[in-house]
PDB file of C-alpha atoms in Angstrom:
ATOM      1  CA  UNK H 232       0.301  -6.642  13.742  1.00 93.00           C
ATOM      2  CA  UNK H 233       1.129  -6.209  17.441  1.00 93.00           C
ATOM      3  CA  UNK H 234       1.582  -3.008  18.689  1.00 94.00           C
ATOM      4  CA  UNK H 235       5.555  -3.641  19.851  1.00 96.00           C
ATOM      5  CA  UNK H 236       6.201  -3.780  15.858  1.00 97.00           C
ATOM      6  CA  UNK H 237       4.083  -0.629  14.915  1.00 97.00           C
ATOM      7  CA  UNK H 238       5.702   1.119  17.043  1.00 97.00           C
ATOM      8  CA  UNK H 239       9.119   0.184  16.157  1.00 97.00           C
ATOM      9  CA  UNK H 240       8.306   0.601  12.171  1.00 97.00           C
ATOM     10  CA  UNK H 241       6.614   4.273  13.534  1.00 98.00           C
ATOM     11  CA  UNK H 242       9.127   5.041  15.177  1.00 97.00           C
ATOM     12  CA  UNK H 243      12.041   4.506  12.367  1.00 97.00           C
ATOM     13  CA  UNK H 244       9.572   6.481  10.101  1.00 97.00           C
ATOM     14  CA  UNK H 245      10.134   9.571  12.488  1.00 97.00           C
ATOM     15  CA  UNK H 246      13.795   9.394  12.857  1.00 96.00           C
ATOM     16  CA  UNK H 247      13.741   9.933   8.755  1.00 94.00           C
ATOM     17  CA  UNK H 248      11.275  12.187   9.166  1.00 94.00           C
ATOM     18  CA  UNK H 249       8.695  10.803   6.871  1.00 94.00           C
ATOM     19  CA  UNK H 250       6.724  12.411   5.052  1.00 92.00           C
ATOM     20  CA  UNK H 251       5.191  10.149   2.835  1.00 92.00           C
ATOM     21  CA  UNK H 252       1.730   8.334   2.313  1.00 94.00           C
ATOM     22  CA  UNK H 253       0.410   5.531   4.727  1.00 96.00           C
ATOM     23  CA  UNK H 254      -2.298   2.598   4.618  1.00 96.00           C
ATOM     24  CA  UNK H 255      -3.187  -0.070   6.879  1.00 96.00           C
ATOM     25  CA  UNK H 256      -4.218  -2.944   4.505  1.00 94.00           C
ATOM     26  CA  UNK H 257      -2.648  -5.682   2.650  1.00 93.00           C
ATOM     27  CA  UNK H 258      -5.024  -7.802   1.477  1.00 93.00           C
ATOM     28  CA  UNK H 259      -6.995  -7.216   4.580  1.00 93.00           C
ATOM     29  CA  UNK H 260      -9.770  -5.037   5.591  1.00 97.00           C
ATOM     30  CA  UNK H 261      -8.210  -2.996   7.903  1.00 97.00           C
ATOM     31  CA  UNK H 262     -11.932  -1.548   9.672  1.00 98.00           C
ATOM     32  CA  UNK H 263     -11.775  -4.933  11.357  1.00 97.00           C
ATOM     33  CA  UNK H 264      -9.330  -4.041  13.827  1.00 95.00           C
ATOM     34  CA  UNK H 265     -11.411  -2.282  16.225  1.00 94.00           C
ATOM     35  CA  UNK H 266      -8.548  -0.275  17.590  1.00 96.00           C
ATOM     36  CA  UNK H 267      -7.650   1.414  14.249  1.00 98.00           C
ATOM     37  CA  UNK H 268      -8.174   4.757  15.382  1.00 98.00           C
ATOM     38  CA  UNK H 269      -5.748   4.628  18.231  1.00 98.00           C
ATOM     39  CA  UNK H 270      -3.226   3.414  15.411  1.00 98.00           C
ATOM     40  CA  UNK H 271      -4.257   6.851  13.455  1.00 98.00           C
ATOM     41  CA  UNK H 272      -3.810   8.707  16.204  1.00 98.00           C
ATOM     42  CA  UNK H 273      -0.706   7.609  17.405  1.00 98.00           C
ATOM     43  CA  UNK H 274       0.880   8.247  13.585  1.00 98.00           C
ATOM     44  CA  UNK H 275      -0.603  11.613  13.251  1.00 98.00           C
ATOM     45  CA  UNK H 276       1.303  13.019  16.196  1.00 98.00           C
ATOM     46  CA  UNK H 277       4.336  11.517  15.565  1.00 97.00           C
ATOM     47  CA  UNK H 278       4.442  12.033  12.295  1.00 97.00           C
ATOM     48  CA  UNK H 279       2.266  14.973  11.716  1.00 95.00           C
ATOM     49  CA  UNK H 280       3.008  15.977   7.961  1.00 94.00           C
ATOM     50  CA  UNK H 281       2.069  12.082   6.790  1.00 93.00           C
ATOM     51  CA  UNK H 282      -0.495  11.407   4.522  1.00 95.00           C
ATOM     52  CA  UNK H 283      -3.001   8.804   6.180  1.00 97.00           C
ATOM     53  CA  UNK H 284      -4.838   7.162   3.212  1.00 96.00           C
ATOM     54  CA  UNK H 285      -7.651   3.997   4.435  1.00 97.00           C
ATOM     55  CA  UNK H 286      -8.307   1.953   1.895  1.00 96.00           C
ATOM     56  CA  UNK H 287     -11.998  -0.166   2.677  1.00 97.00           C
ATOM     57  CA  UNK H 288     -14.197  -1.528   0.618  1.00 96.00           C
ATOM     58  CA  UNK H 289     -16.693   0.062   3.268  1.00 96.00           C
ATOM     59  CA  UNK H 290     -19.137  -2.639   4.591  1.00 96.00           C
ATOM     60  CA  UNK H 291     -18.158  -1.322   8.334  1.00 96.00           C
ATOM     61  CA  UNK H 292     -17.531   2.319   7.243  1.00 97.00           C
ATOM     62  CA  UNK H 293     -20.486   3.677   9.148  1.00 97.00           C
ATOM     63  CA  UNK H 294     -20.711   7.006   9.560  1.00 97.00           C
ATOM     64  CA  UNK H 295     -19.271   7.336  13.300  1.00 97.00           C
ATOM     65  CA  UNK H 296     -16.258   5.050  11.869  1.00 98.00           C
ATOM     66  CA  UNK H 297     -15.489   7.762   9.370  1.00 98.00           C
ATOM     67  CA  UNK H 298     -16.053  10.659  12.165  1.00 98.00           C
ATOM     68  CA  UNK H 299     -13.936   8.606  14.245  1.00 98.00           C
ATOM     69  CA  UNK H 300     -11.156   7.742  12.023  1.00 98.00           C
ATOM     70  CA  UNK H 301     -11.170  11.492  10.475  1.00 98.00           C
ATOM     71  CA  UNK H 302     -10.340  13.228  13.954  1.00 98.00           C
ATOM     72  CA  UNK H 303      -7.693  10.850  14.509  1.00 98.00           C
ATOM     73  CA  UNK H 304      -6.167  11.479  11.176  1.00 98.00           C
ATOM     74  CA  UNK H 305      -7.229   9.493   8.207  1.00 98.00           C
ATOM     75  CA  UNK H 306      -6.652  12.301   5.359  1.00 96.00           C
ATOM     76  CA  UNK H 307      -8.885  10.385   2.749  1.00 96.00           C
ATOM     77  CA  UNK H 308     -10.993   7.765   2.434  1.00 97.00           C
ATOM     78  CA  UNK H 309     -10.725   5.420  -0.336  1.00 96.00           C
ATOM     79  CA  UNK H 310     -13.905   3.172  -0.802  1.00 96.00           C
ATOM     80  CA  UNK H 311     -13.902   0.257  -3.380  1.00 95.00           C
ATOM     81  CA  UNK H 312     -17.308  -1.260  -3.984  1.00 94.00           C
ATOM     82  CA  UNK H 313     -17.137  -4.806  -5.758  1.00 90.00           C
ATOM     83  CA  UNK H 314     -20.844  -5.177  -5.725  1.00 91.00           C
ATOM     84  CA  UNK H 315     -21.690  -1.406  -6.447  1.00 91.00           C
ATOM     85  CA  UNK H 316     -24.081  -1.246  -3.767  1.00 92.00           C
ATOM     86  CA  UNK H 317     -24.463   2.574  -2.707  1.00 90.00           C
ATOM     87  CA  UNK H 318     -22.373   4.211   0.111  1.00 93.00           C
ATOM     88  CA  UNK H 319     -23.149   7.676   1.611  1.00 95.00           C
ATOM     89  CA  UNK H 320     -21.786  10.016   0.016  1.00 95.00           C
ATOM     90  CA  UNK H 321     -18.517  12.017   2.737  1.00 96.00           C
ATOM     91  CA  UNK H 322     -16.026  15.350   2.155  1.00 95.00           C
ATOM     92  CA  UNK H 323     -12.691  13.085   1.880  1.00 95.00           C
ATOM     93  CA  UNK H 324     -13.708  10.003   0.234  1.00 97.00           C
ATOM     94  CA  UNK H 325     -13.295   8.563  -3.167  1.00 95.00           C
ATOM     95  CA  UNK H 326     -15.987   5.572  -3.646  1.00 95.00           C
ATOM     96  CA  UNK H 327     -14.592   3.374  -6.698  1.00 94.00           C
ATOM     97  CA  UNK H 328     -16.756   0.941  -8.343  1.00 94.00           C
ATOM     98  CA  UNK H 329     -15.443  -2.469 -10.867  1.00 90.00           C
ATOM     99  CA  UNK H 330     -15.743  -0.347 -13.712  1.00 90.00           C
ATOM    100  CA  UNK H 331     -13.245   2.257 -12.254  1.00 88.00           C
ATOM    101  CA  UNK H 332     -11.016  -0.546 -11.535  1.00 87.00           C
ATOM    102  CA  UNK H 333      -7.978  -2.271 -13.441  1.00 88.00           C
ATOM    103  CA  UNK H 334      -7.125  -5.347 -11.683  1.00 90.00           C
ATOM    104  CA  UNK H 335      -4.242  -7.286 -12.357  1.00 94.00           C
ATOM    105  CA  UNK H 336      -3.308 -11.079 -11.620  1.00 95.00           C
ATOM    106  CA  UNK H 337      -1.317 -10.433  -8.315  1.00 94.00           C
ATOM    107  CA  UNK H 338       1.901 -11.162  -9.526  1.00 95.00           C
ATOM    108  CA  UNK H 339       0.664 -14.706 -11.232  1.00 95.00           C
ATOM    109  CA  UNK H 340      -1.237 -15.995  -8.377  1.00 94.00           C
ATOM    110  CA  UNK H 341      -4.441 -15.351 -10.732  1.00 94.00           C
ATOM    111  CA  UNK H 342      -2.561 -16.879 -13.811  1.00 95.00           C
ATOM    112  CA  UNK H 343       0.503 -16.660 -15.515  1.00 95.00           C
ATOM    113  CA  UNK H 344       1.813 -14.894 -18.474  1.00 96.00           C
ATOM    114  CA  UNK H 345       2.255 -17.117 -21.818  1.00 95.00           C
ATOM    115  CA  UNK H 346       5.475 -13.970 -21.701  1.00 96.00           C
ATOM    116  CA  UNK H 347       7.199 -11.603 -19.516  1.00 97.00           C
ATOM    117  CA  UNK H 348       5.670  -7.837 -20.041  1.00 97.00           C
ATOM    118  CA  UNK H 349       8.753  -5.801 -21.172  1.00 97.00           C
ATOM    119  CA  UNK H 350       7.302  -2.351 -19.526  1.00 97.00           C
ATOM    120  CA  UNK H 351       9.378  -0.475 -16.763  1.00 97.00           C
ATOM    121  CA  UNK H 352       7.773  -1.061 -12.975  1.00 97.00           C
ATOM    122  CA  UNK H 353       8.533   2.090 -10.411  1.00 96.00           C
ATOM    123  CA  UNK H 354       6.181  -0.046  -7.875  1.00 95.00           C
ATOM    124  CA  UNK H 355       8.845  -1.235  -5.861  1.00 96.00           C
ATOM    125  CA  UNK H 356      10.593   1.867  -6.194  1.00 95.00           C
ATOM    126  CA  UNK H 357       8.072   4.125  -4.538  1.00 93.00           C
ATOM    127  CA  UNK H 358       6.139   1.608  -1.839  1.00 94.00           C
ATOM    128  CA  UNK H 359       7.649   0.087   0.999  1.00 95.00           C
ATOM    129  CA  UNK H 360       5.098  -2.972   1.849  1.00 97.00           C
ATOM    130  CA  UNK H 361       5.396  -4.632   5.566  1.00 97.00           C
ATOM    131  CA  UNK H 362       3.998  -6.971   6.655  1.00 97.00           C
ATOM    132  CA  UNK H 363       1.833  -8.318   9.694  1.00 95.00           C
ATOM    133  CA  UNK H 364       4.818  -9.976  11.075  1.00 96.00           C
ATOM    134  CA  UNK H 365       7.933  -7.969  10.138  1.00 97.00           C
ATOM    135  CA  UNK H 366       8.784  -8.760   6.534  1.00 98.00           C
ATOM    136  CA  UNK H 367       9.493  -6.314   3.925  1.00 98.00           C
ATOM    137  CA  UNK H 368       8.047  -7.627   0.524  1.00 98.00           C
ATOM    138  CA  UNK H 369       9.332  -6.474  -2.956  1.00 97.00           C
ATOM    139  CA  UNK H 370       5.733  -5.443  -3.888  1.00 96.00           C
ATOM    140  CA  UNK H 371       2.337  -5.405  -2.935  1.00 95.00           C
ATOM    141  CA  UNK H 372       1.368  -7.811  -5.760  1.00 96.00           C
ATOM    142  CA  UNK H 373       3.154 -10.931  -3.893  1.00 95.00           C
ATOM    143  CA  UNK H 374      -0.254 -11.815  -2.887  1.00 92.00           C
ATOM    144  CA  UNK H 375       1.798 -15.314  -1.629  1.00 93.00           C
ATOM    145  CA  UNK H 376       4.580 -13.146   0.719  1.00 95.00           C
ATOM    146  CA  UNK H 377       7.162 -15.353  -1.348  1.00 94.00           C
ATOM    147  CA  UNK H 378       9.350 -12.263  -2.738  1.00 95.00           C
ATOM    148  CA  UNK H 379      10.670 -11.447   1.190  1.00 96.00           C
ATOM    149  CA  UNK H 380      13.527  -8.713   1.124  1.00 97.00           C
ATOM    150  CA  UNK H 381      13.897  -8.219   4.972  1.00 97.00           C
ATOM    151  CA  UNK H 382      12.429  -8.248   8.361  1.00 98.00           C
ATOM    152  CA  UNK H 383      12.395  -5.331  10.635  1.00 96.00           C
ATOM    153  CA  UNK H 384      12.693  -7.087  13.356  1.00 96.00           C
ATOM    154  CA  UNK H 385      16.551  -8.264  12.114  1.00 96.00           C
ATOM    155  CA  UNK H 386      17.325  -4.901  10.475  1.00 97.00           C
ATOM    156  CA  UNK H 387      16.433  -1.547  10.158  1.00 96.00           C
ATOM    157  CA  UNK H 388      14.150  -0.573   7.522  1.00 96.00           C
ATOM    158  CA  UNK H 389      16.569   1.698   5.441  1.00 96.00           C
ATOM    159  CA  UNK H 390      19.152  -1.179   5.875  1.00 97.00           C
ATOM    160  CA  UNK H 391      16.389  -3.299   3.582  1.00 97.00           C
ATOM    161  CA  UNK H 392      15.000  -0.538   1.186  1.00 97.00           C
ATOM    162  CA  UNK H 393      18.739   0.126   0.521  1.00 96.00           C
ATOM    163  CA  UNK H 394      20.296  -3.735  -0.021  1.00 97.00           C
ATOM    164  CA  UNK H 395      22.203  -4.362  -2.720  1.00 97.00           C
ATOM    165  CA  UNK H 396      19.311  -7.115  -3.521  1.00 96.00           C
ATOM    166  CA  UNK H 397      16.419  -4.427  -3.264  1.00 97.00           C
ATOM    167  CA  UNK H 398      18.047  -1.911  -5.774  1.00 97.00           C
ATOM    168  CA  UNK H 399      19.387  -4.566  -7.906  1.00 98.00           C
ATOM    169  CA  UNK H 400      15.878  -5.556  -8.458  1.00 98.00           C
ATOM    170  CA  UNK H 401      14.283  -1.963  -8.928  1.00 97.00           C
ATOM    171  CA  UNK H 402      17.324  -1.100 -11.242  1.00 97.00           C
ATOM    172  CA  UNK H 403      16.533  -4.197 -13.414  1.00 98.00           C
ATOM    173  CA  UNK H 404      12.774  -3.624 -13.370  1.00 98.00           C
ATOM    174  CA  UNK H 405      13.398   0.307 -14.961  1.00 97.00           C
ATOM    175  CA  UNK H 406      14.841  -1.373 -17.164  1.00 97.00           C
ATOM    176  CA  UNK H 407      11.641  -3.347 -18.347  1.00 97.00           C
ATOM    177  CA  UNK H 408      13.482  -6.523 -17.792  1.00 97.00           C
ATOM    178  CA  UNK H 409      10.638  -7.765 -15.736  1.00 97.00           C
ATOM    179  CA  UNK H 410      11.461 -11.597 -16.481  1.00 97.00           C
ATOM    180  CA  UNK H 411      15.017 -11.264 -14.627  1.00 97.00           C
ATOM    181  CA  UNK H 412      13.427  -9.446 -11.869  1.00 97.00           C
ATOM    182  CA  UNK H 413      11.896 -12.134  -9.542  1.00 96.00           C
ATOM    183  CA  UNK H 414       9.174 -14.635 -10.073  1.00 95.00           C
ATOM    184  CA  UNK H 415       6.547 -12.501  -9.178  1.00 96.00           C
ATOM    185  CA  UNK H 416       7.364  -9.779 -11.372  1.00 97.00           C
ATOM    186  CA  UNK H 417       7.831 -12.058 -14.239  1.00 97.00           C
ATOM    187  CA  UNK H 418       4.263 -13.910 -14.386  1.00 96.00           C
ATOM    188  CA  UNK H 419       2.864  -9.958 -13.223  1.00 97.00           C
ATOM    189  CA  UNK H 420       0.873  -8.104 -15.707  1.00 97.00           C
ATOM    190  CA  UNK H 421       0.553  -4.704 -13.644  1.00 95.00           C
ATOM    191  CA  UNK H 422       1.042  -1.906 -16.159  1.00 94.00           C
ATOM    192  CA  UNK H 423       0.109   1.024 -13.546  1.00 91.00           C
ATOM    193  CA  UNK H 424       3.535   1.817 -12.560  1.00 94.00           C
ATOM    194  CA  UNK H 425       5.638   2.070 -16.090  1.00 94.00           C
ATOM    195  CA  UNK H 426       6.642   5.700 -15.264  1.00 91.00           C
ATOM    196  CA  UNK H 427       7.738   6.914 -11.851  1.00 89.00           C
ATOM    197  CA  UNK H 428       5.862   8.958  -9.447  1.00 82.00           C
ATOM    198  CA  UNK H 429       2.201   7.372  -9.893  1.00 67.00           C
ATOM    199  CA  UNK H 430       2.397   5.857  -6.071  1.00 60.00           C
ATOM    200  CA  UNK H 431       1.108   9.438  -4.719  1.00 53.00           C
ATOM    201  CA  UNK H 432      -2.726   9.083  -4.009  1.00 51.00           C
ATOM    202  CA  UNK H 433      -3.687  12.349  -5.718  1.00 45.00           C
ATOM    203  CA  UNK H 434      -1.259  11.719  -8.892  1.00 45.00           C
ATOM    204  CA  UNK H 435      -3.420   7.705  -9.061  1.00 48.00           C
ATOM    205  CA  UNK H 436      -6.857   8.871  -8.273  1.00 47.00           C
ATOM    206  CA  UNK H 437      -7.401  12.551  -9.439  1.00 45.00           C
ATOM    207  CA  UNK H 438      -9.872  11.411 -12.437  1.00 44.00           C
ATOM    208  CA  UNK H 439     -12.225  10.284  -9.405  1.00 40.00           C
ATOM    209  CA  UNK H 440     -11.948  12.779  -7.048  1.00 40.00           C
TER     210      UNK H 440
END
């Protein structure tokens, strides 16, 4: 992401004074951009009461990194190990291994469903997913980008979150009715958002902490 659109999507967070939860990753590791800290840093003071969550699976998490990143003003880290291989053990960091995991089929791009779940989804309702170049996705399961509800760059971000198309969508998906919700939420088999409020990091990962 260049830094013109961070800033813009930073600075539209302050004018609603966010106080919310933020991550840098989408499919990414985020510990390859070398600048991250300056990112951190620049979010903390602006928005000083945000809640700056780094998900890594912590090959490049070296011990200066996390120093680094926690003075700027990464709150927690959140580690996932896929080949359980030991990591240090650090004050604000989680370390999950496969076992601690549920992983889900990204929204059918692993395979589809033989049927539509019929189980409420809040995801889209609580996280507001943008990507590297602008776009505002329905959720962060559209591993593909395909489900695209906006752009920043066209329209403000409460403009998007509030579209007739984006709450038609959430309103259906309370509903359960996940097969007249989009294509992605209809081959999804995600079942870790059926009630609302599980989007907060210390409401998802308390049994690990």
């Amino acid at each position: 992401m260049d830094d013109y659109l961070f800033k813009r999507i930073i600075s539209e967070l302050q004018k609603l004074n966010f106080s919310g939860q933020i991550s840098y990753h989408f499919y990414n590791e985020p510990l390859l951009r070398t600048d991250l800290h300056d990112l951190v840093k620049y979010v903390a003071k602006r928005l000083p009461n945000l809640f700056q969550i780094l998900f890594t699976n912590g090959d490049y998490l070296t011990e200066k990194c996390y120093k680094r990143l926690s003075i700027a003003g990464i709150n927690h880290f959140l580690v996932t190990r896929h080949d359980y291989k030991a990591i240090p053990k650090r004050e604000f960091q989680t370390v999950l291994f496969p076992d601690n995991l549920r992983l889900s089929n990204r929204g059918g791009t692993l395979f589809k469903l033989e049927k539509p779940l019929i189980y409420p989804c809040y995801g889209p309702s609580e996280k507001l997913i943008i990507t590297i170049t602008g776009d505002i996705l329905l959720c962060f399961e559209d591993a593909k980008r395909s489900q695209r509800m906006g752009n920043i760059l066209e329209n403000r971000i409460t403009d998007i979150w509030f579209s007739k198309k984006f709450s038609d969508i959430r309103n259906i998906l309370k509903k359960g009715r996940r097969d007249k919700a989009s294509h992605v939420c209809k081959n999804c088999n995600n079942l870790d958002y059926t009630i609302p409020n599980k989007t907060w990091f210390w409401k998802e990962f308390s049994d690990f902490l």
